[in-house]
C-alpha positions as YAML, in Angstrom:
chain: A
units: angstrom
residues:
- id: 1
  name: ASN
  ca: [-4.99, -24.45, -14.00]
- id: 2
  name: LYS
  ca: [-4.44, -25.93, -10.55]
- id: 3
  name: ALA
  ca: [-3.18, -22.70, -8.94]
- id: 4
  name: GLU
  ca: [-4.57, -22.00, -5.49]
- id: 5
  name: GLY
  ca: [-4.36, -18.25, -5.83]
- id: 6
  name: VAL
  ca: [-2.06, -15.37, -6.73]
- id: 7
  name: GLY
  ca: [1.14, -15.70, -4.75]
- id: 8
  name: LEU
  ca: [2.41, -12.20, -5.47]
- id: 9
  name: TYR
  ca: [0.55, -9.34, -7.12]
- id: 10
  name: ARG
  ca: [3.33, -6.88, -7.99]
- id: 11
  name: THR
  ca: [1.99, -3.34, -7.92]
- id: 12
  name: GLU
  ca: [5.04, -1.85, -9.65]
- id: 13
  name: MET
  ca: [4.04, -3.76, -12.80]
- id: 14
  name: LEU
  ca: [1.10, -1.42, -13.54]
- id: 15
  name: PRO
  ca: [1.64, 0.22, -16.96]
- id: 16
  name: ASN
  ca: [3.48, 3.56, -16.86]
- id: 17
  name: ILE
  ca: [3.29, 3.69, -13.07]
- id: 18
  name: ASP
  ca: [6.59, 5.57, -12.70]
- id: 19
  name: ASP
  ca: [5.48, 8.21, -15.22]
- id: 20
  name: LEU
  ca: [2.16, 8.63, -13.41]
- id: 21
  name: LEU
  ca: [3.83, 9.00, -10.02]
- id: 22
  name: ILE
  ca: [6.36, 11.50, -11.38]
- id: 23
  name: GLU
  ca: [3.52, 13.55, -12.91]
- id: 24
  name: TYR
  ca: [1.66, 13.39, -9.59]
- id: 25
  name: LEU
  ca: [4.66, 14.53, -7.55]
- id: 26
  name: SER
  ca: [5.42, 17.32, -10.03]
- id: 27
  name: SER
  ca: [1.88, 18.69, -10.14]
- id: 28
  name: SER
  ca: [0.45, 21.77, -8.46]
- id: 29
  name: ALA
  ca: [-1.39, 21.43, -5.16]
- id: 30
  name: GLU
  ca: [-4.75, 21.69, -6.94]
- id: 31
  name: ASP
  ca: [-3.87, 19.12, -9.59]
- id: 32
  name: ARG
  ca: [-2.36, 16.80, -7.00]
- id: 33
  name: ILE
  ca: [-5.73, 16.40, -5.26]
- id: 34
  name: ARG
  ca: [-7.31, 15.36, -8.54]
- id: 35
  name: MET
  ca: [-4.43, 13.10, -9.49]
- id: 36
  name: ARG
  ca: [-4.39, 11.47, -6.08]
- id: 37
  name: ASN
  ca: [-8.00, 10.43, -6.53]
- id: 38
  name: GLU
  ca: [-7.24, 9.17, -10.04]
- id: 39
  name: LEU
  ca: [-4.28, 7.09, -8.82]
- id: 40
  name: ILE
  ca: [-6.35, 5.58, -6.00]
- id: 41
  name: ARG
  ca: [-9.06, 4.64, -8.49]
- id: 42
  name: LEU
  ca: [-6.44, 3.16, -10.85]
- id: 43
  name: PHE
  ca: [-4.96, 0.99, -8.09]
- id: 44
  name: LEU
  ca: [-8.38, 0.11, -6.68]
- id: 45
  name: ASP
  ca: [-9.87, -0.97, -10.01]
- id: 46
  name: ASP
  ca: [-6.81, -3.02, -10.90]
- id: 47
  name: PHE
  ca: [-6.82, -4.82, -7.52]
- id: 48
  name: VAL
  ca: [-10.52, -5.60, -7.81]
- id: 49
  name: SER
  ca: [-10.37, -6.82, -11.41]
- id: 50
  name: ASN
  ca: [-7.44, -9.13, -10.66]
- id: 51
  name: ILE
  ca: [-8.90, -10.53, -7.45]
- id: 52
  name: ASN
  ca: [-12.16, -11.21, -9.26]
- id: 53
  name: LEU
  ca: [-10.28, -13.57, -11.59]
- id: 54
  name: LEU
  ca: [-10.11, -16.07, -8.74]
- id: 55
  name: PRO
  ca: [-12.96, -18.36, -7.68]
- id: 56
  name: ASN
  ca: [-14.94, -16.85, -4.82]
- id: 57
  name: ASP
  ca: [-13.55, -19.27, -2.27]
- id: 58
  name: PRO
  ca: [-11.65, -18.54, 0.98]
- id: 59
  name: ARG
  ca: [-9.21, -21.33, 0.08]
- id: 60
  name: TYR
  ca: [-7.83, -19.10, -2.66]
- id: 61
  name: ILE
  ca: [-5.18, -16.56, -1.65]
- id: 62
  name: PHE
  ca: [-4.42, -13.21, -3.25]
- id: 63
  name: ALA
  ca: [-1.23, -11.62, -1.88]
- id: 64
  name: ILE
  ca: [-0.55, -7.97, -2.68]
- id: 65
  name: ARG
  ca: [2.96, -6.64, -2.36]
- id: 66
  name: THR
  ca: [3.02, -2.93, -1.71]
- id: 67
  name: PHE
  ca: [5.45, -0.72, -3.63]
- id: 68
  name: ASP
  ca: [8.95, -2.17, -3.68]
- id: 69
  name: PHE
  ca: [10.99, 0.94, -4.33]
- id: 70
  name: GLN
  ca: [14.14, -0.45, -5.95]
- id: 71
  name: LEU
  ca: [16.15, 0.67, -8.97]
- id: 72
  name: ASP
  ca: [15.22, -2.48, -10.89]
- id: 73
  name: LYS
  ca: [11.50, -1.85, -10.35]
- id: 74
  name: ASN
  ca: [10.83, 1.88, -9.92]
- id: 75
  name: GLY
  ca: [14.17, 3.10, -11.20]
- id: 76
  name: LYS
  ca: [12.75, 5.93, -13.29]
- id: 77
  name: LEU
  ca: [10.88, 7.34, -10.30]
- id: 78
  name: LEU
  ca: [13.81, 7.01, -7.90]
- id: 79
  name: ARG
  ca: [16.31, 8.54, -10.34]
- id: 80
  name: PHE
  ca: [13.88, 11.44, -10.86]
- id: 81
  name: LEU
  ca: [13.60, 12.06, -7.12]
- id: 82
  name: TYR
  ca: [17.35, 11.68, -6.54]
- id: 83
  name: ARG
  ca: [18.48, 13.17, -9.86]
- id: 84
  name: ASP
  ca: [21.43, 14.95, -8.25]
- id: 85
  name: ARG
  ca: [22.79, 11.77, -6.62]
- id: 86
  name: PRO
  ca: [24.61, 8.72, -7.95]
- id: 87
  name: ASP
  ca: [22.72, 5.41, -7.85]
- id: 88
  name: GLU
  ca: [24.58, 4.16, -4.78]
- id: 89
  name: GLU
  ca: [23.21, 7.08, -2.73]
- id: 90
  name: ILE
  ca: [19.57, 6.59, -3.73]
- id: 91
  name: GLN
  ca: [17.32, 5.59, -0.83]
- id: 92
  name: ARG
  ca: [15.23, 2.49, -1.44]
- id: 93
  name: GLY
  ca: [13.13, -0.08, 0.40]
- id: 94
  name: PHE
  ca: [12.17, 0.97, 3.91]
- id: 95
  name: ASP
  ca: [14.73, 3.76, 3.85]
- id: 96
  name: PHE
  ca: [12.61, 5.34, 1.11]
- id: 97
  name: TYR
  ca: [9.34, 4.41, 2.84]
- id: 98
  name: LYS
  ca: [10.44, 6.58, 5.76]
- id: 99
  name: THR
  ca: [10.94, 9.70, 3.65]
- id: 100
  name: GLU
  ca: [8.11, 12.21, 3.28]
- id: 101
  name: VAL
  ca: [7.52, 11.24, -0.36]
- id: 102
  name: GLY
  ca: [7.75, 7.53, 0.40]
- id: 103
  name: GLN
  ca: [5.15, 7.81, 3.15]
- id: 104
  name: GLU
  ca: [2.84, 9.81, 0.88]
- id: 105
  name: LEU
  ca: [2.97, 7.27, -1.97]
- id: 106
  name: LEU
  ca: [2.64, 4.22, 0.25]
- id: 107
  name: THR
  ca: [-0.25, 5.72, 2.23]
- id: 108
  name: LEU
  ca: [-2.01, 6.49, -1.05]
- id: 109
  name: GLN
  ca: [-1.53, 2.91, -2.19]
- id: 110
  name: MET
  ca: [-2.64, 1.38, 1.11]
- id: 111
  name: GLU
  ca: [-5.80, 3.52, 1.05]
- id: 112
  name: ALA
  ca: [-6.56, 2.09, -2.40]
- id: 113
  name: ILE
  ca: [-5.99, -1.46, -1.12]
- id: 114
  name: LEU
  ca: [-8.28, -0.93, 1.87]
- id: 115
  name: ARG
  ca: [-11.03, 0.60, -0.24]
- id: 116
  name: ALA
  ca: [-10.72, -2.16, -2.84]
- id: 117
  name: VAL
  ca: [-11.05, -4.86, -0.20]
- id: 118
  name: PHE
  ca: [-14.02, -3.02, 1.30]
- id: 119
  name: GLU
  ca: [-15.78, -3.02, -2.09]
- id: 120
  name: LEU
  ca: [-14.96, -6.70, -2.59]
- id: 121
  name: ARG
  ca: [-16.27, -7.74, 0.82]
- id: 122
  name: ILE
  ca: [-19.46, -5.73, 0.32]
- id: 123
  name: SER
  ca: [-19.99, -7.58, -2.97]
- id: 124
  name: GLY
  ca: [-19.55, -10.94, -1.23]
- id: 125
  name: CYS
  ca: [-15.93, -11.75, -2.10]
- id: 126
  name: ASN
  ca: [-14.51, -14.51, 0.14]
- id: 127
  name: VAL
  ca: [-10.99, -14.76, -1.28]
- id: 128
  name: ASP
  ca: [-8.22, -14.76, 1.35]
- id: 129
  name: ILE
  ca: [-6.63, -11.34, 0.66]
- id: 130
  name: ARG
  ca: [-3.25, -10.47, 2.15]
- id: 131
  name: TYR
  ca: [-0.80, -7.59, 1.81]
- id: 132
  name: MET
  ca: [2.92, -7.58, 2.39]
- id: 133
  name: PRO
  ca: [5.41, -4.71, 2.54]
- id: 134
  name: PRO
  ca: [8.78, -5.74, 1.05]
- id: 135
  name: GLN
  ca: [12.31, -5.28, 2.36]
- id: 136
  name: VAL
  ca: [11.36, -5.58, 6.04]
- id: 137
  name: LYS
  ca: [14.47, -5.95, 8.18]
- id: 138
  name: THR
  ca: [13.43, -5.34, 11.79]
- id: 139
  name: LYS
  ca: [10.42, -5.22, 14.08]
- id: 140
  name: GLU
  ca: [10.82, -1.44, 14.05]
- id: 141
  name: ASP
  ca: [10.08, -1.47, 10.30]
- id: 142
  name: ILE
  ca: [6.73, -3.16, 10.98]
- id: 143
  name: ILE
  ca: [5.92, -0.74, 13.79]
- id: 144
  name: PHE
  ca: [6.75, 2.18, 11.48]
- id: 145
  name: PHE
  ca: [4.51, 0.76, 8.74]
- id: 146
  name: ASN
  ca: [1.58, 0.30, 11.11]
- id: 147
  name: GLU
  ca: [1.90, 3.65, 12.88]
- id: 148
  name: HIS
  ca: [2.85, 5.95, 10.00]
- id: 149
  name: ILE
  ca: [1.33, 4.30, 6.93]
- id: 150
  name: LEU
  ca: [-1.53, 1.98, 7.84]
- id: 151
  name: GLU
  ca: [-3.01, 4.25, 10.52]
- id: 152
  name: LYS
  ca: [-3.35, 7.18, 8.11]
- id: 153
  name: ALA
  ca: [-4.55, 4.97, 5.26]
- id: 154
  name: VAL
  ca: [-7.32, 3.54, 7.44]
- id: 155
  name: GLU
  ca: [-8.46, 7.04, 8.40]
- id: 156
  name: ASN
  ca: [-8.48, 8.17, 4.77]
- id: 157
  name: ALA
  ca: [-10.33, 5.03, 3.64]
- id: 158
  name: ILE
  ca: [-13.07, 5.37, 6.27]
- id: 159
  name: ILE
  ca: [-13.70, 9.01, 5.35]
- id: 160
  name: ALA
  ca: [-13.73, 8.21, 1.62]
- id: 161
  name: ILE
  ca: [-16.00, 5.17, 1.94]
- id: 162
  name: ASP
  ca: [-18.72, 6.86, 3.95]
- id: 163
  name: PRO
  ca: [-19.11, 10.58, 3.21]
- id: 164
  name: TYR
  ca: [-22.03, 10.68, 5.61]
- id: 165
  name: ILE
  ca: [-19.72, 10.22, 8.61]
- id: 166
  name: LYS
  ca: [-19.47, 13.71, 9.99]
- id: 167
  name: ILE
  ca: [-16.19, 13.50, 11.82]
- id: 168
  name: THR
  ca: [-15.38, 16.61, 13.79]
- id: 169
  name: LYS
  ca: [-13.21, 15.14, 16.54]
- id: 170
  name: PRO
  ca: [-10.41, 12.54, 16.45]
- id: 171
  name: GLU
  ca: [-12.21, 10.32, 18.96]
- id: 172
  name: GLU
  ca: [-15.19, 10.05, 16.61]
- id: 173
  name: LEU
  ca: [-12.96, 8.57, 13.91]
- id: 174
  name: GLU
  ca: [-11.28, 6.20, 16.37]
- id: 175
  name: LYS
  ca: [-14.51, 4.33, 17.10]
- id: 176
  name: TYR
  ca: [-14.86, 3.27, 13.47]
- id: 177
  name: LYS
  ca: [-11.34, 1.84, 13.05]
- id: 178
  name: PRO
  ca: [-11.51, -1.52, 14.89]
- id: 179
  name: GLY
  ca: [-14.72, -2.67, 13.22]
- id: 180
  name: PHE
  ca: [-13.61, -1.43, 9.81]
- id: 181
  name: GLN
  ca: [-10.34, -3.37, 9.87]
- id: 182
  name: LYS
  ca: [-11.92, -6.49, 11.34]
- id: 183
  name: ASN
  ca: [-14.65, -6.63, 8.71]
- id: 184
  name: LEU
  ca: [-12.13, -6.37, 5.87]
- id: 185
  name: LYS
  ca: [-10.58, -9.74, 6.84]
- id: 186
  name: LEU
  ca: [-7.32, -8.49, 5.37]
- id: 187
  name: SER
  ca: [-4.22, -10.32, 6.57]
- id: 188
  name: PHE
  ca: [-0.83, -8.69, 7.12]
- id: 189
  name: GLY
  ca: [2.45, -10.37, 6.28]
- id: 190
  name: VAL
  ca: [6.00, -9.44, 5.33]
- id: 191
  name: MET
  ca: [8.32, -10.38, 2.51]
- id: 192
  name: ALA
  ca: [11.02, -12.55, 4.08]
- id: 193
  name: GLU
  ca: [13.67, -11.61, 1.53]
- id: 194
  name: THR
  ca: [16.48, -9.90, 3.42]
- id: 195
  name: ILE
  ca: [19.36, -11.29, 5.45]
- id: 196
  name: GLU
  ca: [18.36, -8.99, 8.29]
- id: 197
  name: ILE
  ca: [14.85, -10.41, 8.61]
- id: 198
  name: GLY
  ca: [16.36, -13.87, 9.01]
- id: 199
  name: ASN
  ca: [18.58, -12.63, 11.81]
- id: 200
  name: ASN
  ca: [15.65, -10.84, 13.50]
- id: 201
  name: ILE
  ca: [12.90, -13.39, 12.87]
- id: 202
  name: ASP
  ca: [12.36, -14.23, 16.54]
- id: 203
  name: GLU
  ca: [11.44, -10.64, 17.42]
- id: 204
  name: ILE
  ca: [9.34, -10.21, 14.29]
- id: 205
  name: LEU
  ca: [7.16, -13.30, 14.68]
- id: 206
  name: PRO
  ca: [4.19, -12.82, 17.08]
...
């Protein structure tokens, strides 16, 4: 067809994703390490296989939306986590991102995205790849995402990609970050889908 890319790759559409995340969160500490690696590989392989459907051309765009924790998308997971609360009290969107569990799941997913893009770039992929967190309302949401999610995901991805990096001090890891992110050529955007983002657009735009 004449499509110029994938406008929105919806990660919550992966088969049985809520069941897998519930199993992961319910597992023992030992099993969780194994399952975390399995989930990262699941996300990573799915990203790569879908991006590879596009022509290898920088004019083609592939936009990944990170988890959009809403009752109409990840309702089974949210109702499991908040099983003692009515639906109206369930945290969602960035309110859920900021919880301990939300940060854990989103960091896991962002690590998979970073590692997938690394593999694609190494293999010569030139597609314009972008990622967008949903339900952004304020500039503070973006700052939170960058400082609490992306920062940790980058660290995890660097360590996972090159096991020969013997990192013993934080400053040794820091020197790898700028070059790693630059070489990925991965663009950041936001989903402009809330009333609040419209009201705060001037402070959000660079």
